[in-house]
Coordinates of C-alpha atoms in Angstrom, one line a residue:
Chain A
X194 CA -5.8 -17.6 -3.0
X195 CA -7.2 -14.6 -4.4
X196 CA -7.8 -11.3 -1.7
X197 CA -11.8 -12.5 -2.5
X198 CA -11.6 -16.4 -1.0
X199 CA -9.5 -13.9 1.5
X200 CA -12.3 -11.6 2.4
X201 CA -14.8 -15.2 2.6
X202 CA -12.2 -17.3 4.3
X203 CA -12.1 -14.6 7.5
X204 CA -14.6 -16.2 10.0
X205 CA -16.2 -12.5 11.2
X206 CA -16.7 -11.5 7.9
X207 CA -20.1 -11.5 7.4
X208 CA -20.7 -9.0 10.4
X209 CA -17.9 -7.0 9.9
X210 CA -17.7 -6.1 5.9
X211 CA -15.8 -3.0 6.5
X212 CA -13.3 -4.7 9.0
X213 CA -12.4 -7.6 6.9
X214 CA -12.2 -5.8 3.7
X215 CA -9.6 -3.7 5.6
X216 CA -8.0 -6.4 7.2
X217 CA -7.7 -8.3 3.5
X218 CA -6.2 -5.7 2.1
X219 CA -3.6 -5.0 4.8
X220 CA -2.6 -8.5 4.5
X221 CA -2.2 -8.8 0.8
X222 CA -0.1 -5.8 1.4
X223 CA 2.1 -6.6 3.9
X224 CA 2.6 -10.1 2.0
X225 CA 3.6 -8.2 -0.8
X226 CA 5.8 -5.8 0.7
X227 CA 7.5 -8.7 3.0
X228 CA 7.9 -10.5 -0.8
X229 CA 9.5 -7.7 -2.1
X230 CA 11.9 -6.7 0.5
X231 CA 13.1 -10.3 0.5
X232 CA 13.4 -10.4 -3.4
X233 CA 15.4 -7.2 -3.0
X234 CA 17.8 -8.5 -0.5
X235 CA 18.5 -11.3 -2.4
X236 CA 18.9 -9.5 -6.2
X237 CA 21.3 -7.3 -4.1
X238 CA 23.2 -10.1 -3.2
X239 CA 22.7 -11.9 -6.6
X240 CA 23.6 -8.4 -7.9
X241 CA 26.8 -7.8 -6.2
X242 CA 28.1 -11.6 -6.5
X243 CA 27.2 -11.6 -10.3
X244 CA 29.1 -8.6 -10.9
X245 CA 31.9 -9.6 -9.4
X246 CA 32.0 -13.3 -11.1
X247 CA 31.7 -10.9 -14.3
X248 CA 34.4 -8.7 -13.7
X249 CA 37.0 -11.4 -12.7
X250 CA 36.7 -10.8 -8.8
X251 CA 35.3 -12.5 -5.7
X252 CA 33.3 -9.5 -4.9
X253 CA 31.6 -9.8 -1.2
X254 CA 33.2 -12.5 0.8
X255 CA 34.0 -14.0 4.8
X256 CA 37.1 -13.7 6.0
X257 CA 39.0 -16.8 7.3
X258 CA 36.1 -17.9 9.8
X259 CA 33.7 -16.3 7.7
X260 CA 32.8 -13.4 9.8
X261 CA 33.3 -10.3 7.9
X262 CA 29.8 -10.6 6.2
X263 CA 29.1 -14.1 7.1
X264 CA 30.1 -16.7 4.9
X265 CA 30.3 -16.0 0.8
X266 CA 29.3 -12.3 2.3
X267 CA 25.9 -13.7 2.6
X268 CA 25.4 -11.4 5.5
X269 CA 26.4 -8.3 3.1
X270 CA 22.8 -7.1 1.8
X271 CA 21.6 -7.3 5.6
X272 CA 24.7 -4.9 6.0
X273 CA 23.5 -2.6 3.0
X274 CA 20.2 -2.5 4.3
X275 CA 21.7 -1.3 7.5
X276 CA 23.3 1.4 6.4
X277 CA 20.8 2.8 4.2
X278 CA 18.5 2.6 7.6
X279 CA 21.1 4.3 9.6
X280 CA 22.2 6.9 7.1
X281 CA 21.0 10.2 7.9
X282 CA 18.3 11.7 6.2
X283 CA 19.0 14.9 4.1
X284 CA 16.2 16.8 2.7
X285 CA 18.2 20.0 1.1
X286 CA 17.7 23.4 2.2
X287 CA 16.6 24.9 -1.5
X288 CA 14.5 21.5 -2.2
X289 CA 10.7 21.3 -2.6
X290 CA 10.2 19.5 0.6
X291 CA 6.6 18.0 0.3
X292 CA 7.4 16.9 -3.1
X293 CA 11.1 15.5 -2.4
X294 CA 9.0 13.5 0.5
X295 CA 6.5 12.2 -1.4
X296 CA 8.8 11.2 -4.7
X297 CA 9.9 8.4 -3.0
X298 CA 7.2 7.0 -1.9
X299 CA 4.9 7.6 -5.5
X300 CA 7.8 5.5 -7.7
X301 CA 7.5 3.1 -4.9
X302 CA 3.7 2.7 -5.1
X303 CA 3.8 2.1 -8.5
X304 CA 6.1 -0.7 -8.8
X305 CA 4.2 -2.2 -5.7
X306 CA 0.8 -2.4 -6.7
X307 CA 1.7 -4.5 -10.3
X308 CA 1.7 -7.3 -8.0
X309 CA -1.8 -7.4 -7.2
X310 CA -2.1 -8.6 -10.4
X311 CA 0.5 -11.1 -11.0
X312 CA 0.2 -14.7 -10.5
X313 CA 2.5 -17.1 -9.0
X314 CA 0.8 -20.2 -9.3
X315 CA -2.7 -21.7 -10.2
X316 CA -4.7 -20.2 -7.1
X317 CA -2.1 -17.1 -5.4
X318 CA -3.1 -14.1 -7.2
X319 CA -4.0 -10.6 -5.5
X320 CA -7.1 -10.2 -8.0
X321 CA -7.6 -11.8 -11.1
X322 CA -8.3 -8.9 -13.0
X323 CA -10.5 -9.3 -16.3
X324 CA -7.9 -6.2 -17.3
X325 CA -5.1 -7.6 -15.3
X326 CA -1.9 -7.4 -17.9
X327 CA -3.5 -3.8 -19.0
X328 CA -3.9 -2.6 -15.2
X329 CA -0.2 -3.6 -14.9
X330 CA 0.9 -1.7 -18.0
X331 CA -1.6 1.1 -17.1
X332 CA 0.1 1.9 -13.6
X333 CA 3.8 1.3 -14.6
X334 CA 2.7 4.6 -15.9
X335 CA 2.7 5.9 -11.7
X336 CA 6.7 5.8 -11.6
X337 CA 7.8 8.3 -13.9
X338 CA 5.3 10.8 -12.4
X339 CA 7.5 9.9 -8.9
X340 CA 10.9 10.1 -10.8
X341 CA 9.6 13.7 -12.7
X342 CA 9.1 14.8 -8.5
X343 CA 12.2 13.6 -7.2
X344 CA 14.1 15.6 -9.9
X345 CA 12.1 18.6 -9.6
X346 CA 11.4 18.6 -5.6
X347 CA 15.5 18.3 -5.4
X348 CA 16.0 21.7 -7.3
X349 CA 19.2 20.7 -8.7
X350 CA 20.4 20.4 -12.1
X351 CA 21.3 17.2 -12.5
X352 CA 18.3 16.2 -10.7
X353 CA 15.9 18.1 -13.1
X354 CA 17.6 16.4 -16.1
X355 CA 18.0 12.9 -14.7
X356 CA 13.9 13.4 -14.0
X357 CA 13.6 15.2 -17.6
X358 CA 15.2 12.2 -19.0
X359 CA 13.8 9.5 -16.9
X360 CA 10.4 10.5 -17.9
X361 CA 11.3 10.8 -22.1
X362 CA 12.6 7.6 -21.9
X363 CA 9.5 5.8 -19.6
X364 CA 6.9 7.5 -21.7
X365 CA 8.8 6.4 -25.3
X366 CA 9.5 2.7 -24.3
X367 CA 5.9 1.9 -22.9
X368 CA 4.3 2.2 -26.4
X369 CA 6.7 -0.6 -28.0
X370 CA 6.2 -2.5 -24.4
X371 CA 2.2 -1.9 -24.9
X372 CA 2.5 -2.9 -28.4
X373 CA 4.1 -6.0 -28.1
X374 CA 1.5 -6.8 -25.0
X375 CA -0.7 -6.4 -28.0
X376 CA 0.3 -9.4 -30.2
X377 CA -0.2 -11.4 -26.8
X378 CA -3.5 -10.4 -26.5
X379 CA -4.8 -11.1 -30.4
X380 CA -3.6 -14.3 -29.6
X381 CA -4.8 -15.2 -26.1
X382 CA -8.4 -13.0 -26.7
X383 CA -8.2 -12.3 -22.9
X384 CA -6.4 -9.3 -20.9
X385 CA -6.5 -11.5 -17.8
X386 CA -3.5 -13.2 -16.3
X387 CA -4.4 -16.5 -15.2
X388 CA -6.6 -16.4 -18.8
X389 CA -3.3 -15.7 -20.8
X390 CA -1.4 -18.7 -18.8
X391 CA -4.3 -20.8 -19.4
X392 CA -3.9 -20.4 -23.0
X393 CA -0.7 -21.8 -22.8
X394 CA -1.3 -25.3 -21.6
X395 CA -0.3 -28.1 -23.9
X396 CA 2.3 -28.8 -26.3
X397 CA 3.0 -28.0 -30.0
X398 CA 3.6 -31.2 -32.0
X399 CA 3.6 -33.2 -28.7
X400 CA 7.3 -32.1 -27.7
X401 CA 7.3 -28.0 -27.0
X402 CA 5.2 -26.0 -24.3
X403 CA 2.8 -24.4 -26.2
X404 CA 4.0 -20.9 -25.0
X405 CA 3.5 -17.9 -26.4
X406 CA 6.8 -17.1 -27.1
X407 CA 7.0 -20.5 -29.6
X408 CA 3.8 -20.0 -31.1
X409 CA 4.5 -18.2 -34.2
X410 CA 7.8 -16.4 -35.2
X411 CA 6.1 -12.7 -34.3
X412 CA 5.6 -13.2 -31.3
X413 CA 9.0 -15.0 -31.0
X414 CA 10.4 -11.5 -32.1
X415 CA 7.9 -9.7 -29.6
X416 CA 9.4 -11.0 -26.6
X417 CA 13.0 -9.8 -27.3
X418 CA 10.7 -6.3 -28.1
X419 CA 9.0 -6.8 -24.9
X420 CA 11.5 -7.7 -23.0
X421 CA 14.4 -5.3 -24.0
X422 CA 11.9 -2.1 -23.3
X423 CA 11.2 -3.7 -20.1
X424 CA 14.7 -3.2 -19.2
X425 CA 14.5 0.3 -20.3
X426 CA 11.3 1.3 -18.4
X427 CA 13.3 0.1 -15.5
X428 CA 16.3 2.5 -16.2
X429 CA 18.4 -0.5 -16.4
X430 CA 22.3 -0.2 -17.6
X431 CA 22.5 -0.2 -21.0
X432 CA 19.4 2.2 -20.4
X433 CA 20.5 3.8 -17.0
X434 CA 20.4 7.4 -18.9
X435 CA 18.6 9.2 -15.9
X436 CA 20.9 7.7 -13.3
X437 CA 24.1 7.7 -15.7
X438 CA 26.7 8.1 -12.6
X439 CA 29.3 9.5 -15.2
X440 CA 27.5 12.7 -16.3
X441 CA 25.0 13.3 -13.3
X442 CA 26.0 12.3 -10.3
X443 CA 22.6 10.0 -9.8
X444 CA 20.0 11.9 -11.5
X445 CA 17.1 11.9 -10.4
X446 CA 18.3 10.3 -7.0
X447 CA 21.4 12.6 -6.2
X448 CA 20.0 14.6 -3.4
X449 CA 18.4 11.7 -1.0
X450 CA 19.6 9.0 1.1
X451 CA 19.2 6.8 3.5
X452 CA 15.8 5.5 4.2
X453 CA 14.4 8.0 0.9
X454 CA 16.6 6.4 -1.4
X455 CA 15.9 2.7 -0.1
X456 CA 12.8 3.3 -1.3
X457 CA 14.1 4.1 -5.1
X458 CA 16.4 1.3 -4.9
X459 CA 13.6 -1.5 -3.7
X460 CA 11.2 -0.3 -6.3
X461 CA 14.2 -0.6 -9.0
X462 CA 13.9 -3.9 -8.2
X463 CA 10.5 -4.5 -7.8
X464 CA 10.1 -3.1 -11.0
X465 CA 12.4 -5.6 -12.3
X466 CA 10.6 -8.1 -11.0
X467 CA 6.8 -6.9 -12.3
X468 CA 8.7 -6.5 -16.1
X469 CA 10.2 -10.3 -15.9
X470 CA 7.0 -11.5 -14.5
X471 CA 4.8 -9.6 -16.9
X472 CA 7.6 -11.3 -19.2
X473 CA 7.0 -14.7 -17.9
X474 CA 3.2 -14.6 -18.2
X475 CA 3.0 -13.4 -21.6
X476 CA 5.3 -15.1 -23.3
X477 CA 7.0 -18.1 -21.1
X478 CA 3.5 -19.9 -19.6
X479 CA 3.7 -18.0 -16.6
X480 CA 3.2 -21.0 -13.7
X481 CA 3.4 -23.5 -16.5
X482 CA 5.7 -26.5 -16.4
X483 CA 7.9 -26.7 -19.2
X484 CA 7.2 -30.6 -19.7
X485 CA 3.7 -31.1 -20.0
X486 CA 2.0 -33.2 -17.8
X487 CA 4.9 -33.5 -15.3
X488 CA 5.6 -31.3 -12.4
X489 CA 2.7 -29.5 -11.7
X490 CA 0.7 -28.6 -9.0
X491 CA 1.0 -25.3 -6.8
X492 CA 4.2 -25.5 -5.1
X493 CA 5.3 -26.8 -8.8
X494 CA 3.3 -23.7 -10.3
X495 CA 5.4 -21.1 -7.5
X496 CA 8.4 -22.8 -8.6
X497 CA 8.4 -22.3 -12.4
X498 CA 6.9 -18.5 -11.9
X499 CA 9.5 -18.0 -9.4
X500 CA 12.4 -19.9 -11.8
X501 CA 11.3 -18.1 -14.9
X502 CA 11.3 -14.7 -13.4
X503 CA 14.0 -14.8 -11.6
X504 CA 16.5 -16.2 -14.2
X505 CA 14.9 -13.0 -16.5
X506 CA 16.2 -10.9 -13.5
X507 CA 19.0 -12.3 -13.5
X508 CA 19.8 -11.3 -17.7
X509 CA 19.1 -8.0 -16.6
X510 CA 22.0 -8.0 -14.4
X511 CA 23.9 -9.4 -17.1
X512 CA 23.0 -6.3 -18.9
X513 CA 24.4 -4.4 -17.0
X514 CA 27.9 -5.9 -16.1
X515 CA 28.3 -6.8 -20.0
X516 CA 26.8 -4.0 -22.0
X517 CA 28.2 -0.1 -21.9
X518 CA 25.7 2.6 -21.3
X519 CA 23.9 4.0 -24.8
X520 CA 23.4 7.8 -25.3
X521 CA 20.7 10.0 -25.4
X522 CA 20.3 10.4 -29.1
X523 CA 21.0 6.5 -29.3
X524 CA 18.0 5.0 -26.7
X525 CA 15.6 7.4 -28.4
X526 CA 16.3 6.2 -32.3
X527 CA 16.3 2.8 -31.2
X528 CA 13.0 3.2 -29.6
X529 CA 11.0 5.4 -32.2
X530 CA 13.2 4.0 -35.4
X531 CA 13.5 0.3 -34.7
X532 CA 11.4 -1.0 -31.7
X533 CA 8.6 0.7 -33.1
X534 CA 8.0 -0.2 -36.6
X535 CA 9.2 -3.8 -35.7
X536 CA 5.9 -4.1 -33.3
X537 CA 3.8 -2.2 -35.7
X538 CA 5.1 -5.2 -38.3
X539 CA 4.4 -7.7 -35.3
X540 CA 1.0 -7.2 -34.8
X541 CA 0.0 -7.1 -38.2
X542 CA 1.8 -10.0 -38.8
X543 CA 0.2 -12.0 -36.0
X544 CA -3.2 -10.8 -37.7
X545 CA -2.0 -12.5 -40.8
X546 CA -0.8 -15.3 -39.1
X547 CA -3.9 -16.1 -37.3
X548 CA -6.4 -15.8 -39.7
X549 CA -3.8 -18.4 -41.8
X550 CA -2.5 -20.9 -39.6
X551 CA -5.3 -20.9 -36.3
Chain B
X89 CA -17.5 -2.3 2.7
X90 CA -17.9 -1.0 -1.7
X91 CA -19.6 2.0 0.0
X92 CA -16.6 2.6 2.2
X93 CA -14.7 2.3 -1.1
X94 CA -16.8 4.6 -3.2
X95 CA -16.8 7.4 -0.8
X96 CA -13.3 7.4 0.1
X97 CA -12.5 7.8 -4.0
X98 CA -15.1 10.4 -4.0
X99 CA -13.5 12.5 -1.6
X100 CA -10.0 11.8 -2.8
X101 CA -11.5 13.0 -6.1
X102 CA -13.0 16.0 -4.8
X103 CA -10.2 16.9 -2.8
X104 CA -7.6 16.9 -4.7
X105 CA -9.9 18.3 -8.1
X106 CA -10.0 21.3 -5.3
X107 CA -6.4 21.5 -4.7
X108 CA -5.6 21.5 -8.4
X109 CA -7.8 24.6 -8.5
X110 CA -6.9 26.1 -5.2
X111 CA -2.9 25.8 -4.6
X112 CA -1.0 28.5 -5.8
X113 CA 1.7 26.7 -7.1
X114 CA 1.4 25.3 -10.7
X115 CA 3.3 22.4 -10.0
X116 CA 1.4 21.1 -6.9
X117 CA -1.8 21.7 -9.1
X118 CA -0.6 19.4 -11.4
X119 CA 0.4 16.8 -8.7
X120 CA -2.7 17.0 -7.4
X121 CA -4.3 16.0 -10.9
X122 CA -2.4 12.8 -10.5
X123 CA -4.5 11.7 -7.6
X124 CA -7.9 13.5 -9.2
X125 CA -7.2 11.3 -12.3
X126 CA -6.6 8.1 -10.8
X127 CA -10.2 8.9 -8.0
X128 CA -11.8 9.3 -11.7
X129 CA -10.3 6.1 -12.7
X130 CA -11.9 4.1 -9.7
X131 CA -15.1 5.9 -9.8
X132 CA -15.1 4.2 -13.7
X133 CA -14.0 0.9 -11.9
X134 CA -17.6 1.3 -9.6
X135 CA -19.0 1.8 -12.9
X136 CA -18.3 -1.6 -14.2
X137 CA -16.3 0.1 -16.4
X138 CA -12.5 -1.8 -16.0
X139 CA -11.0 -1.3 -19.1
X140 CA -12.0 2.3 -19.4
X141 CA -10.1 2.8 -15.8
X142 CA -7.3 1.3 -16.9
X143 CA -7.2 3.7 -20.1
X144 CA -8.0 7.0 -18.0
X145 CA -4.5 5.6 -16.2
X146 CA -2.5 4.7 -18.8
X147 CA -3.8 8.1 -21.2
X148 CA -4.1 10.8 -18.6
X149 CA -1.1 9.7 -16.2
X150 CA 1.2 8.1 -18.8
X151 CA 0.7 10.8 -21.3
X152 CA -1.2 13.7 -20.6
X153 CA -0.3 14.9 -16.9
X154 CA 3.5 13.7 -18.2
X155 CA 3.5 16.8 -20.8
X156 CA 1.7 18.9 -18.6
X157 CA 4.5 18.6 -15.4
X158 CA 6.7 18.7 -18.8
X159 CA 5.1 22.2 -20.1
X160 CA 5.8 23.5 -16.7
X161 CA 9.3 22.2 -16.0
X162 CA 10.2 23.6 -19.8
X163 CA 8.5 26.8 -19.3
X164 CA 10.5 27.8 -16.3
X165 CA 14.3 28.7 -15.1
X166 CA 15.5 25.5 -13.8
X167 CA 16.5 27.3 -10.5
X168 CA 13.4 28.6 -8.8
X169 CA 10.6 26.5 -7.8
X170 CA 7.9 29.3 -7.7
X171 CA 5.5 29.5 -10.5
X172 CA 2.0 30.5 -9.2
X173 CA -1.0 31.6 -10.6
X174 CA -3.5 34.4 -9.2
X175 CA -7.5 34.8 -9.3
X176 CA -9.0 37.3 -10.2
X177 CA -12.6 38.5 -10.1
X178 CA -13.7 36.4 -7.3
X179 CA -16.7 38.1 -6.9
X180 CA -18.0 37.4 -10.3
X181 CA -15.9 33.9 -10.5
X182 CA -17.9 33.1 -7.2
X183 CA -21.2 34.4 -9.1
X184 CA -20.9 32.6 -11.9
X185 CA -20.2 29.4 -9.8
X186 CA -22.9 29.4 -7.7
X187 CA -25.2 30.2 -10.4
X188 CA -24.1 27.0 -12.3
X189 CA -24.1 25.0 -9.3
X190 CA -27.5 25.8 -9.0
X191 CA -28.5 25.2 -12.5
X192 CA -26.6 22.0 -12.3
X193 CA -28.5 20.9 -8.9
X194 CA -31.5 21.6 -9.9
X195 CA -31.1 19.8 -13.7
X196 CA -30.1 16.6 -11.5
X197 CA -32.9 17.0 -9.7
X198 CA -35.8 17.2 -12.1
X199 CA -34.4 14.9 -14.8
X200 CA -36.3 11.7 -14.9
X201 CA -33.7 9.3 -14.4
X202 CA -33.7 6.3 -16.2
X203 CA -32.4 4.0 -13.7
X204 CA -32.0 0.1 -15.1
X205 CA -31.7 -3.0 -13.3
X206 CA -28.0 -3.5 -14.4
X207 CA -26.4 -6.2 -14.3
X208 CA -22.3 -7.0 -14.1
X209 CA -21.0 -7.7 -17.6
X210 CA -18.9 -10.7 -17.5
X211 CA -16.6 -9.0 -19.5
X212 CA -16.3 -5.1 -21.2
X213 CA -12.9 -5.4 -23.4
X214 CA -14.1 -7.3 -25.8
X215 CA -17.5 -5.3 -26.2
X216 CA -15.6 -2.3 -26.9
X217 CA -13.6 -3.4 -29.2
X218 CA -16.5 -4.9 -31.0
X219 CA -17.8 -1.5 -31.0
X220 CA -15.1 0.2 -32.1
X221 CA -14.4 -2.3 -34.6
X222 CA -17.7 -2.5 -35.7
X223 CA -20.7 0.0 -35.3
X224 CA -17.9 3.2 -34.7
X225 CA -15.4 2.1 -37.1
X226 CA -15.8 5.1 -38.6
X227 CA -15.0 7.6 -36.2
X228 CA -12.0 5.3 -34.6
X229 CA -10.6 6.1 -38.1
X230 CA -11.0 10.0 -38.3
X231 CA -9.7 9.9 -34.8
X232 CA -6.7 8.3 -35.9
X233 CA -6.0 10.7 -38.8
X234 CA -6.6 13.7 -36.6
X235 CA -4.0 12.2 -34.2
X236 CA -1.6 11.7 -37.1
X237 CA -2.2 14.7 -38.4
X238 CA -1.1 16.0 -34.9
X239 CA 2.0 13.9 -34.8
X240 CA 2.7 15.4 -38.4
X241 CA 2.4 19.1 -36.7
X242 CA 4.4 18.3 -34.2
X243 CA 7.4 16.9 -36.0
X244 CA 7.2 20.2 -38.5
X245 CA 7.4 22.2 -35.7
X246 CA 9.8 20.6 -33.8
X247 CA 12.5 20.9 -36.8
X248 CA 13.3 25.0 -37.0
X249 CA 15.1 24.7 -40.2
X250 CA 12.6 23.7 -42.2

């Protein structure tokens, strides 16, 4: 259901435009927000139980009866959340106070509203944009400008570089992300969401799902491109360079707690979750079933949007708990020296590759 | 209900255009450009104009206000917060302001307008890129050179020894 059947499906709406519009919008939101707060819970948990599995220990767990945090510590993210509600809130004495408020919440904006566009199945879509995949690209753009404030409202050192290097690394990993967007899009013809999916229905030579990511070997080699920048827009470990706990502290996020740095920690994983979706619909047939013809339907389409997204999430923890942090110098020569001239090669080798084969 | 829309971007535009000229601090200016840039943005959007939105966005946020808060962060002693900047000549600033709003009201005023009976494109990234591709080709290309030439700049500057 898109927020426009929304706005028709109200019963008052005709009289009321205004009012419904409003009321539309609120509940797209709080939909969303509700969606992401669960997701979050249970990456954290995912997070924290993967790790642990990883490193050769049994990480959160009951004890005896299963009490401690409920049974296989399912109760623990309910406990994290908890405590980051309870903490108390510090705003430094020396900080910028109306920008160390507002950091928070502009990061956390910008990973929320990507989901308007996103689509998890045939008919549940915010708005299907004519520029959806561009609009999410376009305000991925919001958090950096949030992560630049946080550093800079905290007036601390490590802050300011944690920002200063959050923002290098954002702004130099979006143009290979963009670019690799790109061969999607000489393909597909479309920037839309459910327009790129639909491209992607059938099968090549009867056996595989015509997805993007099998359709030719460029854009086989532009979804690793995609997906690895993705983690590094996300300030993901190997690419956790503005957090990097080792050298400063927490970056960008030292100074804040409680309830403040919830707020960086859900959109962390929201943003996650937009980058595996975005992911998901470019390259792995979004909503699609991977068998043609069988399993599909809605609840079928929420399932394989859901299953595809999440198991992407769930390599980026594996990132983290397998690979060792990269340095400065490092991220920003793989970006400009490798990532780049591999998608320029990419798209002009999907131009060749078109006009050739289809 | 678009009417409640378009004048609440309007006057987020407006407002914070005045607070990026009004604050005192530099930095709060340029946060204040974030939220001018993206009220320009959905004023584009009322204008049938997606894709264009979506580049003022991804150009002005991602890129340009980026280097600006950059500029200023760079430009200052990590340890104090207070860069501000001072008017002066308000008198003559206010003159010279008045003067052009004036001109400017009355221009918009006695234009003939040419208004059409428009109608909502199905579609606008694909006519642009037929334009560019096509009857503009030309100019897409110098633009490109000059923005290499730029990046060339840049890169000779950035390296002292040479």
């Amino acid at each position: 259901m898109t927020i426009d059947q929304l706005i028709n499906w109200i019963p008052f709406g005709a009289d009321w435009p205004a009012t419904t519009f409003f009321i539309a919008v609120l509940v797209c939101a709080l939909i969303i927000f509700i969606f992401i707060a669960a997701y979050a819970l249970t990456a954290i948990y995912g997070e924290v139980k993967i790790s642990s599995f990883m490193q050769d220990k049994v990480g959160p767990m009951g004890q005896g009866v299963g009490f401690h945090t409920g049974k296989f510590g399912l109760l623990q993210p309910v406990a994290d959340a908890l405590k980051l509600l309870l903490k108390e809130d510090i705003i430094p004495a020396l900080a910028d106070k109306k920008l160390f408020i507002m950091a928070p919440f502009v990061v956390f904006i910008g990973a929320f509203i990507s989901f308007a566009a996103l689509p998890f199945n045939q008919h549940t879509i915010v708005a299907d944009l004519n520029i959806g995949i561009f609009y999410i690209l376009a305000v991925g753009s919001l958090s950096v400008i949030g992560i630049i404030l946080a550093g800079w409202g905290s007036n601390n050192k490590w802050s300011l570089y944690g920002g200063m290097r959050s923002a290098a690394q954002i702004v130099s990993y979006e143009i290979p992300a963009g670019l690799s967007i790109v061969t999607v899009i000489m393909l597909t013809g479309t920037l839309s969401m459910q327009g790129i999916i639909e491209f992607q229905t059938g099968t090549i030579w009867g056996i595989f799902p015509n997805w993007i990511i099998f359709n030719n070997p460029f854009s086989f080699i532009a979804f690793f491109l995609f997906f690895i920048s993705g983690v590094a827009e996300c300030n993901r470990t190997p690419f956790d360079i503005p957090e990097a706990e080792s050298e400063l502290v927490a970056g960008a996020f030292t100074e804040y707690s409680g309830l403040r740095y919830a707020f960086f920690f859900l959109s962390e994983y929201a943003e996650m979750f937009v980058v595996s979706a975005v992911a998901t619909t470019a390259f792995l047939g979004g909503w699609l079933s991977p068998v043609s013809g069988y399993f599909e339907g809605p609840v079928w389409g929420l399932f394989w949007f859901m299953g595809k997204s999440l198991f992407l999430v769930f390599v980026m923890l594996w990132f983290r708990w397998t690979f060792p942090r990269l340095r400065v110098d490092q991220l920003m020569s793989v970006c400009w020296k490798v990532f780049l001239p591999f998608t320029l090669v990419n798209i002009f080798g999907v131009a060749i590759w078109s006009l050739i084969v289809g | 209900m678009a009417d409640l829309a378009f004048w609440m971007i309007v006057l987020l535009t407006i407002g914070s255009a005045a607070t990026v000229v009004l604050n005192r601090k530099l930095v709060y200016s340029a946060i204040a450009l974030l939220f001018t840039f993206f009220g320009i943005a959905g004023l584009y959007v009322f204008l049938w104009a997606d894709f264009l939105a979506g580049v003022q966005v991804i150009i002005y946020v991602g890129g340009i206000l980026v280097l600006i808060i950059f500029g200023i962060m760079l430009t200052n002693r990590i340890t104090s917060v207070n860069i501000s900047h001072t008017s002066v000549q308000r008198g003559l600033g206010a003159f010279v302001v008045l003067g052009l709003l004036a001109i400017l009201v009355t221009m918009i005023n006695t234009t003939p307008w040419l208004q059409a009976e428009a109608v909502e494109p199905v579609q606008t990234v694909g006519k642009v890129g037929y334009l560019l591709m096509m009857d503009y080709l030309l100019p897409f290309e110098v633009a490109s050179l000059l923005l290499l030439a730029a990046l060339m700049g840049a890169a000779m500057l950035s390296r002292k020894s040479n």
